[in-house]
XYZ file of C-alpha atoms in Angstrom:
441
model
C 223.461 109.855 108.760
C 220.030 110.758 107.526
C 219.002 114.302 108.089
C 215.497 114.908 109.284
C 212.923 116.609 107.159
C 213.507 120.223 108.736
C 217.161 119.900 107.828
C 216.781 118.793 104.362
C 217.261 121.650 101.651
C 213.912 122.520 99.932
C 213.803 121.335 96.202
C 214.370 124.275 93.716
C 211.363 126.037 92.357
C 210.586 128.765 89.753
C 210.580 131.260 92.668
C 214.233 130.733 93.603
C 215.223 131.354 90.012
C 213.099 134.635 89.577
C 213.558 136.164 93.018
C 216.062 138.539 92.060
C 214.209 139.273 88.784
C 210.918 139.798 90.649
C 212.649 142.286 92.927
C 213.918 144.259 89.950
C 210.891 144.464 88.222
C 208.759 145.567 91.020
C 211.286 148.102 91.811
C 210.795 149.670 88.515
C 207.067 149.961 89.233
C 207.458 151.440 92.647
C 207.735 155.062 91.811
C 204.512 154.891 90.015
C 202.612 152.823 92.295
C 203.506 154.952 95.284
C 202.109 157.873 93.404
C 199.023 155.908 92.655
C 198.784 154.896 96.428
C 199.227 158.710 97.591
C 196.406 159.762 95.080
C 194.071 156.992 96.349
C 194.923 157.993 100.049
C 194.038 161.523 99.386
C 190.804 160.692 97.378
C 189.020 158.222 99.432
C 185.318 157.179 98.451
C 182.822 155.631 100.894
C 181.153 152.233 100.612
C 179.062 152.126 97.390
C 180.502 155.371 96.023
C 183.779 154.058 94.709
C 183.199 155.737 90.944
C 186.695 157.218 90.719
C 188.479 154.460 92.327
C 186.982 151.562 90.274
C 187.510 153.721 87.017
C 191.292 154.233 87.864
C 191.655 150.486 88.607
C 189.618 149.522 85.344
C 191.920 151.733 83.326
C 194.954 150.083 84.774
C 193.892 146.668 84.402
C 192.964 147.439 80.608
C 196.597 148.763 80.062
C 197.782 145.285 81.426
C 196.027 143.619 78.649
C 193.116 142.423 80.844
C 189.633 141.703 79.738
C 187.753 144.162 81.964
C 184.249 144.235 83.126
C 182.962 147.096 85.113
C 179.795 147.952 86.859
C 179.172 144.651 88.925
C 177.448 144.501 92.073
C 174.557 146.821 91.828
C 172.788 146.986 95.309
C 169.111 145.754 95.478
C 168.587 147.606 98.602
C 170.201 150.991 97.757
C 170.050 153.451 95.034
C 173.678 152.757 94.306
C 175.221 151.618 90.949
C 177.620 148.612 91.149
C 181.364 149.698 91.255
C 182.800 146.197 91.044
C 185.549 145.650 88.627
C 186.768 142.327 87.254
C 189.943 142.033 84.992
C 190.821 138.687 83.306
C 194.251 138.075 82.176
C 194.572 134.683 80.181
C 197.769 132.885 79.473
C 197.170 129.516 78.113
C 195.708 126.448 79.861
C 196.007 126.200 83.609
C 194.566 126.875 86.822
C 192.591 130.116 87.652
C 193.587 132.175 90.377
C 191.436 134.907 91.659
C 193.029 137.855 93.506
C 190.673 140.476 95.340
C 191.215 143.711 96.797
C 188.821 145.931 98.522
C 188.158 149.668 97.375
C 186.063 151.583 100.101
C 187.071 154.047 102.859
C 185.644 154.944 106.206
C 183.762 157.775 107.858
C 186.760 158.694 109.806
C 188.567 161.990 110.034
C 192.132 161.461 109.186
C 194.591 162.612 111.984
C 197.934 161.333 110.403
C 199.188 164.796 109.515
C 200.808 163.309 106.130
C 201.199 165.695 103.267
C 198.767 163.431 101.290
C 196.327 163.221 104.165
C 192.694 162.876 103.250
C 190.431 166.061 103.367
C 187.756 164.448 101.673
C 183.987 164.740 102.757
C 181.267 162.330 101.613
C 177.527 161.414 102.274
C 177.014 158.500 104.190
C 174.107 156.075 104.014
C 171.924 158.183 106.576
C 172.361 161.146 104.352
C 174.644 162.917 106.682
C 178.006 164.675 105.577
C 181.101 162.955 107.205
C 184.836 163.159 106.840
C 186.222 160.127 104.694
C 189.480 158.373 105.084
C 191.371 155.068 104.108
C 191.724 153.851 107.500
C 191.727 150.255 106.601
C 194.365 150.065 104.037
C 192.066 149.467 100.939
C 194.161 152.137 99.059
C 197.115 149.865 99.668
C 195.071 146.773 98.330
C 193.982 148.468 95.043
C 197.406 149.655 94.504
C 198.829 146.130 95.026
C 196.233 144.742 92.719
C 197.689 147.322 89.970
C 201.141 146.245 90.822
C 200.282 142.444 90.760
C 198.616 142.784 87.413
C 201.614 144.700 85.875
C 204.238 142.395 86.988
C 202.639 139.266 85.754
C 201.350 140.763 82.580
C 205.153 141.255 81.956
C 206.229 137.987 83.098
C 204.045 135.575 80.916
C 206.869 133.297 80.194
C 207.001 132.283 83.887
C 203.484 131.225 84.363
C 200.318 129.568 82.813
C 196.630 129.818 83.460
C 194.246 132.587 84.110
C 194.673 135.608 86.509
C 191.477 137.239 87.720
C 191.821 140.361 89.450
C 188.728 141.766 91.386
C 188.193 145.164 92.778
C 185.458 144.985 95.226
C 183.405 147.868 96.520
C 181.608 148.279 99.957
C 183.641 145.700 101.995
C 183.021 147.931 105.260
C 179.807 146.261 106.579
C 177.954 146.603 103.319
C 178.067 143.244 101.660
C 179.940 144.385 98.574
C 181.204 140.686 97.808
C 177.700 139.216 97.991
C 176.552 142.009 95.808
C 179.081 141.358 93.108
C 178.408 137.501 93.483
C 174.545 137.961 93.385
C 175.120 140.293 90.379
C 176.939 137.411 88.222
C 180.557 137.996 89.226
C 181.478 134.550 88.187
C 179.785 134.665 84.996
C 182.349 137.406 83.882
C 185.295 135.329 84.662
C 186.158 131.660 84.647
C 185.356 130.186 88.226
C 188.578 130.246 90.041
C 190.399 127.298 91.427
C 191.856 129.549 94.201
C 190.899 132.960 95.664
C 193.563 135.188 97.385
C 193.503 138.400 99.136
C 195.943 140.323 101.487
C 195.002 142.985 104.266
C 197.393 145.768 105.316
C 197.956 145.893 109.191
C 200.389 148.162 111.318
C 200.979 145.059 113.621
C 203.649 143.916 111.501
C 206.713 145.524 110.012
C 206.587 146.643 106.442
C 207.799 143.924 103.879
C 206.793 141.252 106.055
C 203.540 139.208 106.011
C 201.591 137.095 108.473
C 199.629 134.026 107.813
C 197.286 131.667 109.526
C 196.138 128.286 108.222
C 192.361 127.676 109.108
C 190.359 130.026 111.004
C 191.748 133.482 110.186
C 188.912 136.185 110.780
C 185.488 135.931 112.681
C 182.036 136.145 111.305
C 180.270 139.446 111.652
C 176.712 139.896 112.755
C 175.151 143.328 112.655
C 171.982 143.759 114.886
C 169.616 146.590 115.091
C 167.936 147.184 118.345
C 164.900 149.500 118.612
C 163.873 150.120 122.200
C 160.581 151.836 122.281
C 158.811 153.844 125.230
C 156.322 156.207 125.593
C 157.171 159.999 125.114
C 156.423 162.850 127.622
C 157.749 166.138 128.784
C 161.173 165.910 130.565
C 159.813 167.443 133.761
C 157.099 164.709 133.912
C 158.816 161.138 133.606
C 156.223 159.611 135.361
C 153.708 160.145 132.349
C 155.928 158.261 130.081
C 158.194 155.381 129.700
C 161.741 156.403 129.260
C 163.601 154.617 126.340
C 166.937 156.291 127.023
C 166.962 155.029 130.558
C 165.946 151.138 129.123
C 168.721 151.788 126.531
C 171.334 152.371 129.140
C 170.395 149.516 131.288
C 170.543 147.407 128.056
C 173.976 148.453 127.139
C 175.277 147.549 130.414
C 173.187 144.243 130.617
C 174.688 143.273 127.337
C 178.348 143.294 128.824
C 177.262 140.003 130.768
C 176.526 137.948 127.413
C 180.119 137.459 126.571
C 181.325 137.385 130.304
C 178.672 135.180 131.756
C 176.841 133.200 128.949
C 179.436 131.389 126.943
C 182.255 128.993 127.403
C 185.292 131.004 128.121
C 187.235 128.862 125.428
C 184.854 130.024 122.876
C 185.973 133.557 121.237
C 183.201 136.122 120.981
C 182.870 139.944 120.987
C 179.671 141.854 121.435
C 180.141 145.563 120.814
C 177.409 148.424 120.995
C 178.616 150.746 118.205
C 175.888 153.319 117.928
C 173.235 154.700 120.045
C 170.650 157.312 118.784
C 167.683 158.646 120.747
C 166.089 161.952 121.459
C 166.192 165.438 120.059
C 165.869 167.957 122.991
C 166.868 168.018 126.875
C 163.416 168.464 127.702
C 161.620 165.865 125.833
C 161.588 162.022 126.585
C 161.520 160.378 123.271
C 159.468 157.567 121.901
C 162.429 155.325 121.057
C 165.988 154.765 120.825
C 168.192 152.989 118.325
C 171.224 150.767 118.841
C 173.545 149.081 116.487
C 175.473 146.183 117.948
C 178.148 143.915 116.190
C 178.528 140.447 117.353
C 181.835 138.311 116.411
C 182.189 134.558 116.642
C 183.710 131.564 114.898
C 180.791 129.462 115.803
C 177.219 129.767 114.245
C 175.571 128.079 117.297
C 177.099 130.481 119.473
C 176.119 133.498 117.337
C 172.549 132.480 117.430
C 172.622 132.117 121.213
C 174.138 135.595 121.477
C 171.415 137.208 119.237
C 168.800 135.340 121.304
C 170.255 136.735 124.658
C 170.223 140.290 122.959
C 166.397 139.798 122.276
C 165.664 138.520 125.582
C 167.405 141.273 127.758
C 165.874 143.839 125.587
C 162.322 142.571 126.262
C 163.048 141.760 129.753
C 164.154 145.413 130.457
C 161.113 146.740 128.738
C 158.845 144.380 130.530
C 160.258 145.462 133.941
C 159.844 149.109 132.940
C 156.059 148.574 132.335
C 156.261 149.138 128.510
C 152.970 148.071 126.980
C 153.366 144.891 124.903
C 152.682 146.579 121.604
C 155.722 148.772 122.364
C 158.037 145.763 122.685
C 161.478 146.258 121.427
C 162.357 144.962 118.086
C 165.883 143.108 117.347
C 166.639 142.511 113.959
C 169.717 141.067 112.263
C 170.805 143.556 109.308
C 174.125 142.021 108.072
C 175.919 138.775 108.190
C 179.378 137.946 107.124
C 180.686 134.491 107.427
C 184.172 133.726 108.895
C 187.371 133.777 106.966
C 188.829 130.221 106.733
C 192.203 129.917 105.215
C 192.309 126.552 103.365
C 195.283 124.843 105.345
C 196.869 123.183 102.471
C 196.691 126.336 100.258
C 197.916 128.615 102.890
C 201.071 126.420 103.762
C 201.788 126.362 100.080
C 201.603 129.990 99.285
C 203.412 130.635 102.557
C 206.154 128.404 101.353
C 206.472 130.241 98.124
C 206.597 133.710 99.754
C 209.493 132.378 102.135
C 211.395 131.934 98.904
C 211.135 135.491 97.728
C 210.687 137.473 100.935
C 212.652 135.290 103.239
C 211.947 132.914 106.062
C 212.064 135.762 108.716
C 209.573 138.053 106.892
C 206.772 135.322 106.637
C 205.325 134.893 110.116
C 202.828 132.711 111.298
C 200.131 134.649 113.454
C 196.902 133.801 115.171
C 193.259 134.109 114.398
C 191.639 137.489 115.076
C 188.333 138.740 115.810
C 188.313 141.305 112.803
C 185.704 140.452 110.217
C 185.978 140.583 106.418
C 183.603 139.588 103.551
C 186.426 138.164 101.393
C 185.385 134.490 102.374
C 181.885 134.853 100.424
C 184.259 134.450 97.417
C 184.811 130.932 98.286
C 181.118 129.907 97.877
C 180.735 128.427 101.426
C 183.969 126.322 100.946
C 183.538 125.273 97.239
C 186.884 127.377 96.446
C 189.770 127.229 98.548
C 190.572 130.651 99.969
C 193.519 132.245 101.602
C 193.916 135.920 103.062
C 197.311 136.966 104.581
C 198.402 140.094 106.542
C 200.665 142.432 105.013
C 202.770 144.489 107.220
C 202.777 148.137 106.846
C 204.740 149.679 109.805
C 207.969 151.258 110.021
C 210.158 148.836 111.984
C 211.841 151.681 114.026
C 208.480 153.034 115.108
C 207.212 149.718 116.183
C 210.384 149.408 118.633
C 210.029 152.984 119.655
C 206.421 152.547 120.686
C 207.123 149.029 122.280
C 209.926 150.822 124.532
C 207.336 153.340 125.705
C 204.675 150.973 126.139
C 202.441 151.985 123.334
C 200.664 149.955 120.584
C 200.483 150.624 116.961
C 197.581 152.346 115.524
C 194.757 149.503 114.825
C 192.644 149.227 111.706
C 189.852 151.999 111.441
C 192.266 154.504 113.521
C 192.423 158.041 112.394
C 196.259 157.510 112.693
C 196.440 154.560 110.411
C 199.392 155.216 108.006
C 201.268 152.578 106.333
C 205.044 153.356 105.093
C 204.243 153.491 101.193
C 207.309 152.068 99.564
C 208.225 149.135 101.563
C 204.606 148.239 102.231
C 203.848 148.120 98.602
C 206.817 146.326 97.701
C 205.880 143.680 100.222
C 202.349 143.607 99.008
C 203.148 143.105 95.407
C 206.102 140.690 95.951
C 204.007 138.635 98.464
C 201.017 138.400 96.082
C 203.030 137.800 93.011
C 204.933 134.999 94.936
C 201.492 133.552 95.747
C 200.128 133.600 92.284
C 203.286 132.169 90.742
C 203.472 129.449 93.423
C 200.044 128.213 91.846
C 200.435 129.032 88.310
C 204.385 129.059 87.783
C 205.831 126.871 85.306
């Protein structure tokens, strides 16, 4: 009797033959990688300021035999040097695979209580001193890059082609990927045939990965809204036009854009993230500044939402009697395209990871409304890309919280704390498996 395709055994591959070797090699590297991770976690750097992190990564890649270029991604709009790093490890003729990791941290005060918790402070783009924390796992990403380079440098007999390792600054909303590409990143390395990345999460157990063919992460559009009024004394609001009241009305009005102006089957999120205005309790200010984030998978929907923001802001100002010359301004300040995982590439590397991690640890998940600038490395679809989730949570803690009806900390939480050793083991093993699936011989 013929077996159906799901019952047929998979043909043997390189990954089947060296799975045990990979585990052993990675196991030897783990103590050093955990030490590196804890150092990075305790010493985070804000976007565009990753001087020490980029130097550490560059030095590690040089020790692996990579040809390293530093200082890529100089910002045209900021007085910051470029901290992008590209390492190239050539091993004969064959495809080129790019593996990217981001390096920057967030202006978040850490509350994990870990012995290696960050106590760092930094200066943000507005010139204010802020606490700094790796609340999005970029310290995991950098450490995994180092582990991948070390392992593949030691296993050159098992693969053929070129490995490109990219340490990217300023992923957190400041366009680090585009900055590196505009600064000639692909002139410093062979143009890749495939681009890969992983992203840590506490929504999956450490040692597991999650993959999604097709739509993976939404686009991000950041919008600045300046609501203008007429300043006056706080005791005489009738002599002015209060922009704080108008801004409050706008925040509430914007909640109806997603709930009432779009098809319910089209995913979208609109968030007012910051609102700044006024300097004293007895002064009605001249203006209030709001920063919004809009996330969609559809460009036409995104444009309609931006138009709705502008319409509502101007309508509220008109209703308040604000003079036309003081109409609100609405400006798009940043855009990141959606992350689209090439389906064929994604299924291929997922199959490779199943051979080394095991079927149960390679989990098909669903698209999310989180945004990431990794997609820019695909040059608008010219280069197939794939990003996958790397689990970082203690499985026992997941069960404990589930039993108590609680959720694990999200990305950007002050309590974000992956379990170092199993997370790094899973990160290096999964990414090495993905690269060997594409370059292995």
